PDB file of C-alpha atoms in Angstrom:
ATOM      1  CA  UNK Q   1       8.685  10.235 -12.694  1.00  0.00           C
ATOM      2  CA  UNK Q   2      10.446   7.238 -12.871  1.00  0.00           C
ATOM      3  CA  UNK Q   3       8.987   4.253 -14.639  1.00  0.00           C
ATOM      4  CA  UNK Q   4       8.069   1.392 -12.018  1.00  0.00           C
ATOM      5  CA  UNK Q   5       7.618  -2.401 -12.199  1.00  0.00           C
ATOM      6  CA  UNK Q   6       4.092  -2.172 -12.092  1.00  0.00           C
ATOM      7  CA  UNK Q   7       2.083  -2.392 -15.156  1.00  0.00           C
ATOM      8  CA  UNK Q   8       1.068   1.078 -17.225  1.00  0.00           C
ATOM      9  CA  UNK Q   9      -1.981   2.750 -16.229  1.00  0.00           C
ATOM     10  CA  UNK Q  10      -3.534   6.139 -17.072  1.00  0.00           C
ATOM     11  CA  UNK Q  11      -3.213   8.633 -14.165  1.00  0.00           C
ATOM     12  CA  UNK Q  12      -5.230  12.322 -14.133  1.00  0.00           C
ATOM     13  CA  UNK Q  13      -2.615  15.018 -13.172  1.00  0.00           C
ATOM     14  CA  UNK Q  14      -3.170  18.758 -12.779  1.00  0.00           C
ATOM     15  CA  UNK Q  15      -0.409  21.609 -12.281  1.00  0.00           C
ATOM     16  CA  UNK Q  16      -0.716  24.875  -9.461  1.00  0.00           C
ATOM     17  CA  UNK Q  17       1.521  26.910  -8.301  1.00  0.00           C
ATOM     18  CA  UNK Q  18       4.294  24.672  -9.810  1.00  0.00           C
ATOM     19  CA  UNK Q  19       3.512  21.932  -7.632  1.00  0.00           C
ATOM     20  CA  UNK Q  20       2.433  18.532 -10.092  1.00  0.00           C
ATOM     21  CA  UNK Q  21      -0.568  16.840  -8.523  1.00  0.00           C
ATOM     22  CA  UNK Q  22      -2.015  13.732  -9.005  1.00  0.00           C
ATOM     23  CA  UNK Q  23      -5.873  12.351  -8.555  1.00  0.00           C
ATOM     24  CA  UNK Q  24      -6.057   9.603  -6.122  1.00  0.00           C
ATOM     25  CA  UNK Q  25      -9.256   7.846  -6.963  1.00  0.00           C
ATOM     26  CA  UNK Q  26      -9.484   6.430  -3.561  1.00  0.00           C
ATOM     27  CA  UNK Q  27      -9.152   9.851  -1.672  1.00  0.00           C
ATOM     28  CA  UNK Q  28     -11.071  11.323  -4.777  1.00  0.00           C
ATOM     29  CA  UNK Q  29      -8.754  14.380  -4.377  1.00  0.00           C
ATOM     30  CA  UNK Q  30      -5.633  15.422  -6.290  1.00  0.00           C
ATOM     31  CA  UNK Q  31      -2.378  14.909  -3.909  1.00  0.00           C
ATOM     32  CA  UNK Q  32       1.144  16.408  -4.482  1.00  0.00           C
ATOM     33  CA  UNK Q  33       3.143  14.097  -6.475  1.00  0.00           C
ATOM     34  CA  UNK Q  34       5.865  13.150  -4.460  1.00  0.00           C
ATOM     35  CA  UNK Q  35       8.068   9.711  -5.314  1.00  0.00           C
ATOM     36  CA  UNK Q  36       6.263   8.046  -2.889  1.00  0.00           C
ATOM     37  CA  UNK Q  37       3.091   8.941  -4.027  1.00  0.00           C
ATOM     38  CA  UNK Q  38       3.619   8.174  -7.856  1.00  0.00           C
ATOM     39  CA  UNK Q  39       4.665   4.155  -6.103  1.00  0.00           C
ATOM     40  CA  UNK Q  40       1.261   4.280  -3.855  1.00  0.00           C
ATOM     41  CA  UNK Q  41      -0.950   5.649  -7.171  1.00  0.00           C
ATOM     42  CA  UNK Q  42       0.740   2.850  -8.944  1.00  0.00           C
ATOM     43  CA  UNK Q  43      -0.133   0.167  -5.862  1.00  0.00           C
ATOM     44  CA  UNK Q  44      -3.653   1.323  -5.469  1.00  0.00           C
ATOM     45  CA  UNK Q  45      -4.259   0.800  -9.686  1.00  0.00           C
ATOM     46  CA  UNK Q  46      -2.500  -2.831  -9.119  1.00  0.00           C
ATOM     47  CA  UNK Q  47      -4.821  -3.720  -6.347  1.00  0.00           C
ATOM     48  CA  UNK Q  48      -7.918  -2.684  -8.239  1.00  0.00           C
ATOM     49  CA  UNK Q  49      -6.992  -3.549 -11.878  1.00  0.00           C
ATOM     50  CA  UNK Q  50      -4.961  -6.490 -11.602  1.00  0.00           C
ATOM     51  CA  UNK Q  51      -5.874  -7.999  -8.547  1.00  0.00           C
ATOM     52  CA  UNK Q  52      -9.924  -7.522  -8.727  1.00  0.00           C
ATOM     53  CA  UNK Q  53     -10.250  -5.797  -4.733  1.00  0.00           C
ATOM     54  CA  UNK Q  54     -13.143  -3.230  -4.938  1.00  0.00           C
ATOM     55  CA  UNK Q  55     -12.652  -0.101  -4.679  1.00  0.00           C
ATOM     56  CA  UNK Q  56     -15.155   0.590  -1.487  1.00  0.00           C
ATOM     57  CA  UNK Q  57     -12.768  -1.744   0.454  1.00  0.00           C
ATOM     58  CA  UNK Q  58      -9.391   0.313   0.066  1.00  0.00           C
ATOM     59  CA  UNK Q  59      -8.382   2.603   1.825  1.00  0.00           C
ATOM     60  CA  UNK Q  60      -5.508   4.968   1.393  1.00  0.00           C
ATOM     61  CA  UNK Q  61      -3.012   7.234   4.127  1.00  0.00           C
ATOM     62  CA  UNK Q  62      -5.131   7.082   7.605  1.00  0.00           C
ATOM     63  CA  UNK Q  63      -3.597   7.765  11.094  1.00  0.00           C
ATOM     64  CA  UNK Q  64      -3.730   5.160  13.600  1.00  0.00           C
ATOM     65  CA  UNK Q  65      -2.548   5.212  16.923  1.00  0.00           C
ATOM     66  CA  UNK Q  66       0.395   2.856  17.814  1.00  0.00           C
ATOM     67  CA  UNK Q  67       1.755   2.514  21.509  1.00  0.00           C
ATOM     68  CA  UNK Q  68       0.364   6.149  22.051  1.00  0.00           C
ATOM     69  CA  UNK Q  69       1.873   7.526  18.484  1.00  0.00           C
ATOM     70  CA  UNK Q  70       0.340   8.557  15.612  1.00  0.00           C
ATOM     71  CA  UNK Q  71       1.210   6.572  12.487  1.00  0.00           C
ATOM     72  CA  UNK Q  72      -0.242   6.677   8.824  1.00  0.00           C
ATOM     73  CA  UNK Q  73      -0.490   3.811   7.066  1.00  0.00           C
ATOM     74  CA  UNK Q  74      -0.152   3.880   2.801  1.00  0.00           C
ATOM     75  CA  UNK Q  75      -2.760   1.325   1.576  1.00  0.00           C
ATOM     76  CA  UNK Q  76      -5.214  -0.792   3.895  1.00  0.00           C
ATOM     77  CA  UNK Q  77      -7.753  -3.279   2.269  1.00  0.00           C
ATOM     78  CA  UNK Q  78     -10.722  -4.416   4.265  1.00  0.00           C
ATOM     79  CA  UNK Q  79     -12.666  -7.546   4.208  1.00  0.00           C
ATOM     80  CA  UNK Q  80     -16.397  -7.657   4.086  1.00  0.00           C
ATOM     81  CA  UNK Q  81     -16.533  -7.850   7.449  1.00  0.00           C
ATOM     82  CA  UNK Q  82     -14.508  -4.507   8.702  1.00  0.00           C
ATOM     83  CA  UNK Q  83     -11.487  -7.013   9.290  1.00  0.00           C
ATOM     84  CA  UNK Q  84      -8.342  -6.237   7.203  1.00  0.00           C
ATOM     85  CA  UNK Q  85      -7.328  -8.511   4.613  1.00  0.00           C
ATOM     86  CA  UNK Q  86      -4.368  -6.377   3.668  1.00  0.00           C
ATOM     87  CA  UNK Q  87      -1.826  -3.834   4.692  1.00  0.00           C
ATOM     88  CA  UNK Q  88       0.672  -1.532   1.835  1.00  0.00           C
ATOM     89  CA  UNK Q  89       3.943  -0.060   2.985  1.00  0.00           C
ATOM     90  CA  UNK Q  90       5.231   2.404   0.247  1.00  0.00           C
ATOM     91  CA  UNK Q  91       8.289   3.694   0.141  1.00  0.00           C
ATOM     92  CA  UNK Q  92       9.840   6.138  -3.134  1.00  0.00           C
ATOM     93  CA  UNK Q  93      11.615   3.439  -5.729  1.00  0.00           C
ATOM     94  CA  UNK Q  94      14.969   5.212  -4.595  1.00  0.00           C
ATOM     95  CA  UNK Q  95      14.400   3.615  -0.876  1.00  0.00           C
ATOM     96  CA  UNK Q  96      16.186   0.533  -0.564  1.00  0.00           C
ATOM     97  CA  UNK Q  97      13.794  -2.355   1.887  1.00  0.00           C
ATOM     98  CA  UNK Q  98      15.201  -3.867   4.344  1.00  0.00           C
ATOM     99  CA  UNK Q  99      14.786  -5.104   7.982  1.00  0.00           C
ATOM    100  CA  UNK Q 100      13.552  -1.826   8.820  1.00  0.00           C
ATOM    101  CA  UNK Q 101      10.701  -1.852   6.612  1.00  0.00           C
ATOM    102  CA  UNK Q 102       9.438  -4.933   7.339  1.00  0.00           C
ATOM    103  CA  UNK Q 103      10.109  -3.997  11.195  1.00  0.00           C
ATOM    104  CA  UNK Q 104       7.854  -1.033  10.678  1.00  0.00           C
ATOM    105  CA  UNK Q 105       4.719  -2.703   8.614  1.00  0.00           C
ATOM    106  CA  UNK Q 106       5.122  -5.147  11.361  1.00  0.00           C
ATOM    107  CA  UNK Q 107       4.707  -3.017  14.472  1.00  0.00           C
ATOM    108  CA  UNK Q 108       1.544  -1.236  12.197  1.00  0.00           C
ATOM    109  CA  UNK Q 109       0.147  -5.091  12.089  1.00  0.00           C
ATOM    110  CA  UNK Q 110       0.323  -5.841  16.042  1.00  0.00           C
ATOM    111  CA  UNK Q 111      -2.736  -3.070  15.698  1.00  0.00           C
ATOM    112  CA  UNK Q 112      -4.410  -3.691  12.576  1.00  0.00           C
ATOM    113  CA  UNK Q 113      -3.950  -7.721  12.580  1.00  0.00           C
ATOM    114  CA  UNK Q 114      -3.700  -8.040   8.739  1.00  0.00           C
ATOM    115  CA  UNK Q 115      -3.860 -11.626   7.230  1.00  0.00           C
ATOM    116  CA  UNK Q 116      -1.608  -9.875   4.085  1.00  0.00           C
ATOM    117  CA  UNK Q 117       1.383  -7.630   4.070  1.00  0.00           C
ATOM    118  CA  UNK Q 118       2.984  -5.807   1.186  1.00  0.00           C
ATOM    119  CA  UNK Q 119       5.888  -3.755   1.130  1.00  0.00           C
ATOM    120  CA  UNK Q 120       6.657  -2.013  -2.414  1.00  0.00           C
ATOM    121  CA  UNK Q 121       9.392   0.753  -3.351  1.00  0.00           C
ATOM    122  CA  UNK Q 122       7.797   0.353  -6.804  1.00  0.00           C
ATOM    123  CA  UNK Q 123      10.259  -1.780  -8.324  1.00  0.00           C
ATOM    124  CA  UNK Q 124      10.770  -4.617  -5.257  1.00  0.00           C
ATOM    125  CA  UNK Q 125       7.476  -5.916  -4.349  1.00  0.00           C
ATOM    126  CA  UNK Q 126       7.324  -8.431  -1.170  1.00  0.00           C
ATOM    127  CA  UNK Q 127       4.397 -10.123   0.023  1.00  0.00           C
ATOM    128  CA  UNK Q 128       3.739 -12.065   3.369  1.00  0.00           C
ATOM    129  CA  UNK Q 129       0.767 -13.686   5.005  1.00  0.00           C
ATOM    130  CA  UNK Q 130       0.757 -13.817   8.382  1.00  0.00           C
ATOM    131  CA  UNK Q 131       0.510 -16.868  10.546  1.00  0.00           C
ATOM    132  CA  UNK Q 132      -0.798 -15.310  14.166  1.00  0.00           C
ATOM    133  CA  UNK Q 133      -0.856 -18.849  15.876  1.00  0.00           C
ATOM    134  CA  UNK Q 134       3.104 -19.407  15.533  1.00  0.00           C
ATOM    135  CA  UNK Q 135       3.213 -15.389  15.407  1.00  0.00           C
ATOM    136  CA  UNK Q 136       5.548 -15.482  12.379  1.00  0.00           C
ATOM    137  CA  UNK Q 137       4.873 -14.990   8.760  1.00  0.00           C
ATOM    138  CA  UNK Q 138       5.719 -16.548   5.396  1.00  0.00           C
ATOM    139  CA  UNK Q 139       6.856 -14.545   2.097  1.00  0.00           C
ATOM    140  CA  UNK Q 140       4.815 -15.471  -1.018  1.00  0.00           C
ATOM    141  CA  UNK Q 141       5.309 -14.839  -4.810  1.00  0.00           C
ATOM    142  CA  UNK Q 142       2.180 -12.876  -4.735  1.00  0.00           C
ATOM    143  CA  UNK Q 143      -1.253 -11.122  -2.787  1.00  0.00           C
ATOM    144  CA  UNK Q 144      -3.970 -12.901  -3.726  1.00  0.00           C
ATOM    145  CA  UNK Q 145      -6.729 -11.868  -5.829  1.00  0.00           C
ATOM    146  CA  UNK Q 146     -10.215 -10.435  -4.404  1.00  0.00           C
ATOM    147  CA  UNK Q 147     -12.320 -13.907  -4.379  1.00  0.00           C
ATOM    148  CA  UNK Q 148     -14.751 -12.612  -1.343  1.00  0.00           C
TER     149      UNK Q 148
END
């Protein structure tokens, strides 16, 4: 897999029936290792190594129901309270992000009313709090870290 701009962390993979897996310590199940999975392992190691969020708060490809569709979100962190803090869109490092993208994490936040938004292909990261009063939101350099 290709190397991302993320730092290097130690992953747990298994092979069956030629089919590369990888342990998602969030799911705590192996997953087929698909390009966009090897940039949401990477995410979900960020988020809990570098950026302090406990693990009990994450969680990681759930369905949620969006203008009568069903949608899965990559990466959702919760607050203390149930409220989420932050929502991950991952897309494999060879998908370029654009409008769309941030169109789609977007429509997933008119639902889940994150104060954080990340979008990551694993090399690009953007981040963007939300400002729900003046219903925009603002890019920053950064997420910040757990400090609940």
């Amino acid at each position: 897999m290709q190397k991302l701009n993320f730092p290097t962390y130690s992953f747990r993979f298994k092979n069956s029936e030629n089919k590369v897996s990888i342990f998602d310590t969030i799911r705590k199940k192996f997953v087929v290792l698909q390009p966009e999975e090897w940039v949401r392992q990477h995410c979900v190691h960020y988020l809990i190594s570098e950026k302090k969020y406990p693990k009990p708060l994450i969680n990681v490809e759930k369905e949620l129901s969006l203008n009568g569709l069903k949608k899965r979100y990559d990466i959702v962190v919760f607050n203390p309270d149930g409220s989420i803090h932050l929502i991950v869109e991952c897309k494999a490092s060879k998908i370029t992000i654009n409008q769309d993208t941030f169109d789609q994490i977007a429509r997933y936040n008119l639902t889940l009313k994150a104060t954080y938004l990340m979008v990551t292909n694993g090399i690009n990261h953007y981040y963007c709090q939300m400002d729900f009063e003046n219903e925009k939101y603002t890019f920053l350099k950064n997420i910040p870290d757990y400090n609940l």
